Amino acid sequence: MGRDLNVIGSDNVTAIGLGTWGIGGYETPDYSRDKESVEALRYGLELGINLIDTAEFYGAGHSEELVGKAIRDFEREGLFIISKVWPTNFGYEKAKRAARASAKRLGTYIDLYLLHWPGDSWERIEETLHALEELVDDGLIRYIGVSNFDLELLRKSHEVMRKYEIVANEVKYSLKDRWPETSGLLEYMKREKIALIAYTPLEKGSLARNECLAEIGRKYGKSAAQVALNYLIWEDNVIAIPKAGSKAHIEENAGAMGWRLSKEDREKVKLCVG
């Protein structure tokens, strides 16, 4: 189930992760489903998924708190935790404070820390990237990445790093929205050994209901959702992070790993969504 991506050191990161957007709230905290959310995340970890993606913006930090509770009884070295800094916290000192606050809510260091969105100032992006390099030296974070960066901005960001490399870019990517392929972003990231972390990989469940994908999946004993996810993680540098909404969905998502669409079927899959 795991893979050594090379792009994230020697970490054996699972190709399917646990996404937490909406867990613990959206733009404000929601405490109504805390128990179920923590149980769902723990279930995913028990199944062998070892990557959790969160952010300070999710539930105004409450998502990070729930992740911290979920991982408490697991061996930390076997997990890979991603969090993100929101553009309002870009800047040398503000980014450092934001990272410390995220680590406090998580109760641990952060494996991969991302710039959540580009924001509106290149100077602030550059300043923040250099602040994150200091955080690596401090041991608060292990790796640096970005999110929602197009090819031009990723390349520009990659070039200004002083001490460490950008190892990941988290972007929207699914069978229905294959822009990383058509824009050249995926090819560039493969060449530079940068991980592509795909969010909304099931298009809010619509791909799970695609009968064409289900028909292809029957050949492998897999569901439409598993086919849609396997299409993405077929590439060695791609990780998909569907939302960890329920135990049933997490179990189904985990089943997207451990097998591989044939090249022929992977091409057929593209035709299922036009």
Short mmCIF file of C-alpha atoms in Angstrom, two decimals:
data_model
loop_
_atom_site.label_atom_id
_atom_site.label_comp_id
_atom_site.label_asym_id
_atom_site.label_seq_id
_atom_site.Cartn_x
_atom_site.Cartn_y
_atom_site.Cartn_z
CA MET A 1 0.00 0.00 0.00
CA GLY A 2 2.91 2.32 0.63
CA ARG A 3 5.38 3.83 -1.76
CA ASP A 4 8.71 5.56 -1.49
CA LEU A 5 8.01 8.65 -3.56
CA ASN A 6 11.62 9.85 -3.51
CA VAL A 7 10.08 13.31 -3.61
CA ILE A 8 9.38 13.15 0.13
CA GLY A 9 12.68 11.88 1.41
CA SER A 10 12.61 8.18 2.20
CA ASP A 11 9.12 8.25 3.71
CA ASN A 12 6.91 5.36 2.72
CA VAL A 13 3.75 7.39 2.18
CA THR A 14 0.48 5.73 1.18
CA ALA A 15 -0.88 6.74 -2.22
CA ILE A 16 -4.28 7.45 -0.65
CA GLY A 17 -4.50 9.91 2.21
CA LEU A 18 -7.21 11.16 4.56
CA GLY A 19 -8.57 14.59 3.61
CA THR A 20 -10.10 16.69 6.39
CA TRP A 21 -11.79 19.65 4.68
CA GLY A 22 -15.12 19.99 6.51
CA ILE A 23 -14.03 17.83 9.41
CA GLY A 24 -14.31 20.03 12.47
CA GLY A 25 -16.05 22.73 10.45
CA TYR A 26 -15.42 24.70 7.30
CA GLU A 27 -14.46 28.33 7.84
CA THR A 28 -15.65 28.23 11.47
CA PRO A 29 -15.43 25.44 14.07
CA ASP A 30 -18.18 22.81 14.22
CA TYR A 31 -18.02 20.57 17.28
CA SER A 32 -21.15 18.53 16.53
CA ARG A 33 -19.41 15.54 14.93
CA ASP A 34 -16.09 15.53 16.77
CA LYS A 35 -16.41 11.98 18.11
CA GLU A 36 -17.39 10.50 14.74
CA SER A 37 -14.65 12.44 12.94
CA VAL A 38 -11.92 11.25 15.28
CA GLU A 39 -13.17 7.66 15.04
CA ALA A 40 -13.20 7.85 11.23
CA LEU A 41 -9.64 9.16 11.09
CA ARG A 42 -8.46 6.47 13.50
CA TYR A 43 -10.17 3.84 11.39
CA GLY A 44 -8.28 5.05 8.34
CA LEU A 45 -4.99 4.80 10.21
CA GLU A 46 -5.90 1.31 11.41
CA LEU A 47 -6.49 0.30 7.78
CA GLY A 48 -2.92 1.33 7.02
CA ILE A 49 -3.44 4.77 5.47
CA ASN A 50 -0.68 6.86 7.00
CA LEU A 51 -1.16 10.34 5.48
CA ILE A 52 -3.55 12.96 6.87
CA ASP A 53 -4.04 16.33 5.18
CA THR A 54 -5.31 19.30 7.19
CA ALA A 55 -4.87 23.09 7.42
CA GLU A 56 -5.15 25.99 9.83
CA PHE A 57 -8.06 27.30 7.71
CA TYR A 58 -10.18 24.16 8.16
CA GLY A 59 -12.64 24.85 10.95
CA ALA A 60 -10.43 27.76 12.04
CA GLY A 61 -7.90 25.27 13.39
CA HIS A 62 -10.37 22.77 14.84
CA SER A 63 -9.59 20.23 12.11
CA GLU A 64 -5.97 20.22 13.30
CA GLU A 65 -7.15 19.65 16.87
CA LEU A 66 -9.18 16.63 15.78
CA VAL A 67 -6.25 15.23 13.82
CA GLY A 68 -4.15 15.63 16.96
CA LYS A 69 -6.67 13.58 18.93
CA ALA A 70 -6.92 10.93 16.24
CA ILE A 71 -3.18 10.26 16.02
CA ARG A 72 -2.54 10.27 19.77
CA ASP A 73 -2.34 6.48 20.18
CA PHE A 74 -0.39 5.77 17.00
CA GLU A 75 3.36 5.64 16.48
CA ARG A 76 4.18 9.14 15.26
CA GLU A 77 7.12 8.11 13.09
CA GLY A 78 4.83 5.96 10.97
CA LEU A 79 2.50 8.86 10.13
CA PHE A 80 2.77 11.70 7.64
CA ILE A 81 0.90 14.87 8.63
CA ILE A 82 0.32 17.74 6.19
CA SER A 83 -0.88 21.18 7.20
CA LYS A 84 -1.04 24.56 5.46
CA VAL A 85 -0.57 28.26 6.12
CA TRP A 86 -3.33 30.59 4.88
CA PRO A 87 -2.28 33.65 2.79
CA THR A 88 -3.28 36.08 5.56
CA ASN A 89 -0.42 34.54 7.57
CA PHE A 90 2.17 34.85 4.81
CA GLY A 91 5.32 36.73 5.75
CA TYR A 92 8.51 35.85 7.56
CA GLU A 93 7.38 36.14 11.19
CA LYS A 94 3.64 35.55 10.66
CA ALA A 95 4.27 32.24 8.88
CA LYS A 96 6.49 31.07 11.70
CA ARG A 97 3.83 31.95 14.28
CA ALA A 98 1.16 30.20 12.22
CA ALA A 99 3.26 27.03 11.97
CA ARG A 100 3.90 26.99 15.70
CA ALA A 101 0.17 27.41 16.35
CA SER A 102 -0.67 24.55 13.96
CA ALA A 103 1.92 22.29 15.57
CA LYS A 104 0.48 23.09 19.01
CA ARG A 105 -3.04 22.18 17.87
CA LEU A 106 -1.75 18.97 16.30
CA GLY A 107 0.36 18.19 19.35
CA THR A 108 3.31 17.29 17.16
CA TYR A 109 5.67 18.46 14.43
CA ILE A 110 4.42 18.84 10.86
CA ASP A 111 5.82 16.55 8.18
CA LEU A 112 4.85 18.72 5.21
CA TYR A 113 3.85 22.38 5.47
CA LEU A 114 2.22 24.02 2.46
CA LEU A 115 1.43 27.53 1.32
CA HIS A 116 -2.33 27.01 1.00
CA TRP A 117 -3.00 29.43 -1.89
CA PRO A 118 -0.70 31.78 -3.82
CA GLY A 119 -2.22 34.97 -2.40
CA ASP A 120 -1.75 38.24 -4.28
CA SER A 121 1.94 39.06 -3.76
CA TRP A 122 4.98 37.24 -5.11
CA GLU A 123 7.17 39.00 -2.55
CA ARG A 124 5.09 37.52 0.28
CA ILE A 125 5.31 34.06 -1.26
CA GLU A 126 9.10 34.26 -1.47
CA GLU A 127 9.40 35.63 2.05
CA THR A 128 7.19 32.84 3.39
CA LEU A 129 9.11 30.09 1.59
CA HIS A 130 12.32 31.33 3.16
CA ALA A 131 10.64 31.41 6.58
CA LEU A 132 9.64 27.78 6.10
CA GLU A 133 13.27 26.90 5.39
CA GLU A 134 14.09 28.27 8.84
CA LEU A 135 11.32 26.11 10.31
CA VAL A 136 12.93 23.02 8.78
CA ASP A 137 16.17 23.96 10.51
CA ASP A 138 14.23 24.42 13.75
CA GLY A 139 12.70 20.92 13.45
CA LEU A 140 9.13 22.19 13.51
CA ILE A 141 8.44 21.03 9.94
CA ARG A 142 10.24 18.45 7.83
CA TYR A 143 9.39 19.38 4.26
CA ILE A 144 8.11 22.40 2.33
CA GLY A 145 5.39 22.49 -0.31
CA VAL A 146 2.76 24.64 -1.95
CA SER A 147 -0.89 24.29 -2.90
CA ASN A 148 -2.92 25.57 -5.85
CA PHE A 149 0.18 26.75 -7.69
CA ASP A 150 0.12 26.60 -11.49
CA LEU A 151 3.14 25.57 -13.54
CA GLU A 152 4.65 29.04 -13.86
CA LEU A 153 4.32 29.86 -10.17
CA LEU A 154 5.58 26.45 -9.07
CA ARG A 155 8.63 26.74 -11.27
CA LYS A 156 9.32 30.27 -10.00
CA SER A 157 8.94 29.15 -6.39
CA HIS A 158 11.16 26.13 -6.93
CA GLU A 159 13.92 28.37 -8.28
CA VAL A 160 14.05 30.78 -5.31
CA MET A 161 14.55 28.13 -2.62
CA ARG A 162 17.85 28.66 -0.85
CA LYS A 163 18.44 25.55 1.26
CA TYR A 164 15.63 23.05 0.67
CA GLU A 165 13.45 21.95 -2.21
CA ILE A 166 9.72 22.20 -2.73
CA VAL A 167 8.59 18.57 -2.54
CA ALA A 168 4.84 18.80 -3.18
CA ASN A 169 2.08 20.82 -4.80
CA GLU A 170 -1.51 20.12 -3.74
CA VAL A 171 -4.01 20.88 -6.49
CA LYS A 172 -7.51 19.95 -7.62
CA TYR A 173 -7.16 16.91 -9.87
CA SER A 174 -9.65 14.26 -10.89
CA LEU A 175 -10.79 12.32 -13.92
CA LYS A 176 -13.28 15.09 -14.55
CA ASP A 177 -10.71 17.87 -14.07
CA ARG A 178 -7.44 16.75 -15.64
CA TRP A 179 -5.85 20.18 -15.98
CA PRO A 180 -2.55 19.09 -14.36
CA GLU A 181 -2.12 16.77 -17.35
CA THR A 182 -3.16 19.21 -20.07
CA SER A 183 -1.24 22.19 -18.63
CA GLY A 184 2.09 20.39 -18.39
CA LEU A 185 2.09 20.68 -14.60
CA LEU A 186 2.07 16.94 -13.94
CA GLU A 187 4.89 16.28 -16.40
CA TYR A 188 7.02 19.02 -14.85
CA MET A 189 6.41 17.67 -11.36
CA LYS A 190 7.31 14.13 -12.43
CA ARG A 191 10.53 15.39 -13.96
CA GLU A 192 11.45 17.45 -10.87
CA LYS A 193 10.37 14.69 -8.45
CA ILE A 194 7.66 16.82 -6.87
CA ALA A 195 4.63 15.03 -5.44
CA LEU A 196 1.21 16.01 -6.76
CA ILE A 197 -1.38 15.77 -4.01
CA ALA A 198 -4.84 15.59 -5.60
CA TYR A 199 -7.78 17.04 -3.70
CA THR A 200 -11.45 16.59 -4.65
CA PRO A 201 -10.40 13.42 -6.53
CA LEU A 202 -13.96 12.05 -6.58
CA GLU A 203 -15.64 15.35 -7.49
CA LYS A 204 -17.75 15.36 -4.31
CA GLY A 205 -18.93 11.82 -4.96
CA SER A 206 -20.10 12.24 -8.55
CA LEU A 207 -17.42 9.92 -9.94
CA ALA A 208 -18.44 7.26 -7.43
CA ARG A 209 -21.82 7.18 -9.17
CA ASN A 210 -20.44 6.92 -12.71
CA GLU A 211 -21.82 3.73 -14.31
CA CYS A 212 -19.09 3.63 -16.98
CA LEU A 213 -16.42 3.58 -14.28
CA ALA A 214 -18.39 0.96 -12.40
CA GLU A 215 -18.47 -1.24 -15.49
CA ILE A 216 -14.68 -1.06 -15.88
CA GLY A 217 -14.31 -1.68 -12.16
CA ARG A 218 -16.24 -4.94 -12.32
CA LYS A 219 -13.37 -6.43 -14.30
CA TYR A 220 -11.12 -5.83 -11.27
CA GLY A 221 -13.70 -6.40 -8.57
CA LYS A 222 -13.56 -2.69 -7.76
CA SER A 223 -16.06 0.14 -7.45
CA ALA A 224 -16.37 3.25 -9.61
CA ALA A 225 -14.76 5.34 -6.85
CA GLN A 226 -11.83 2.95 -6.62
CA VAL A 227 -11.31 3.10 -10.38
CA ALA A 228 -11.38 6.92 -10.33
CA LEU A 229 -8.80 7.01 -7.53
CA ASN A 230 -6.60 4.34 -9.10
CA TYR A 231 -6.47 6.38 -12.30
CA LEU A 232 -4.77 9.18 -10.33
CA ILE A 233 -2.38 7.14 -8.20
CA TRP A 234 -1.34 5.14 -11.28
CA GLU A 235 1.34 7.84 -11.56
CA ASP A 236 4.12 7.21 -9.03
CA ASN A 237 4.27 10.82 -7.86
CA VAL A 238 0.52 11.30 -7.31
CA ILE A 239 -1.26 11.00 -3.96
CA ALA A 240 -5.05 11.35 -3.71
CA ILE A 241 -6.71 12.72 -0.59
CA PRO A 242 -10.46 12.00 -0.67
CA LYS A 243 -12.38 13.30 2.33
CA ALA A 244 -12.37 11.00 5.36
CA GLY A 245 -16.10 11.43 5.82
CA SER A 246 -17.16 7.99 7.05
CA LYS A 247 -15.68 4.60 7.85
CA ALA A 248 -17.40 3.04 4.84
CA HIS A 249 -15.98 5.61 2.43
CA ILE A 250 -12.52 5.36 3.97
CA GLU A 251 -12.54 1.59 3.57
CA GLU A 252 -13.63 1.94 -0.04
CA ASN A 253 -10.96 4.56 -0.70
CA ALA A 254 -8.26 2.33 0.78
CA GLY A 255 -9.30 -0.34 -1.74
CA ALA A 256 -8.05 1.90 -4.54
CA MET A 257 -4.53 0.83 -3.56
CA GLY A 258 -2.78 -2.49 -4.08
CA TRP A 259 -3.76 -3.02 -7.72
CA ARG A 260 -3.33 -1.23 -11.02
CA LEU A 261 -5.48 -0.45 -14.05
CA SER A 262 -4.03 -1.76 -17.30
CA LYS A 263 -2.81 0.89 -19.74
CA GLU A 264 -5.69 0.03 -22.04
CA ASP A 265 -8.31 0.37 -19.32
CA ARG A 266 -6.74 3.59 -18.08
CA GLU A 267 -7.33 5.11 -21.50
CA LYS A 268 -10.92 3.79 -21.54
CA VAL A 269 -11.51 5.37 -18.14
CA LYS A 270 -10.88 8.82 -19.60
CA LEU A 271 -13.80 8.31 -21.99
CA CYS A 272 -16.18 7.72 -19.09
CA VAL A 273 -16.22 11.40 -18.23
CA GLY A 274 -15.85 12.88 -21.72
#
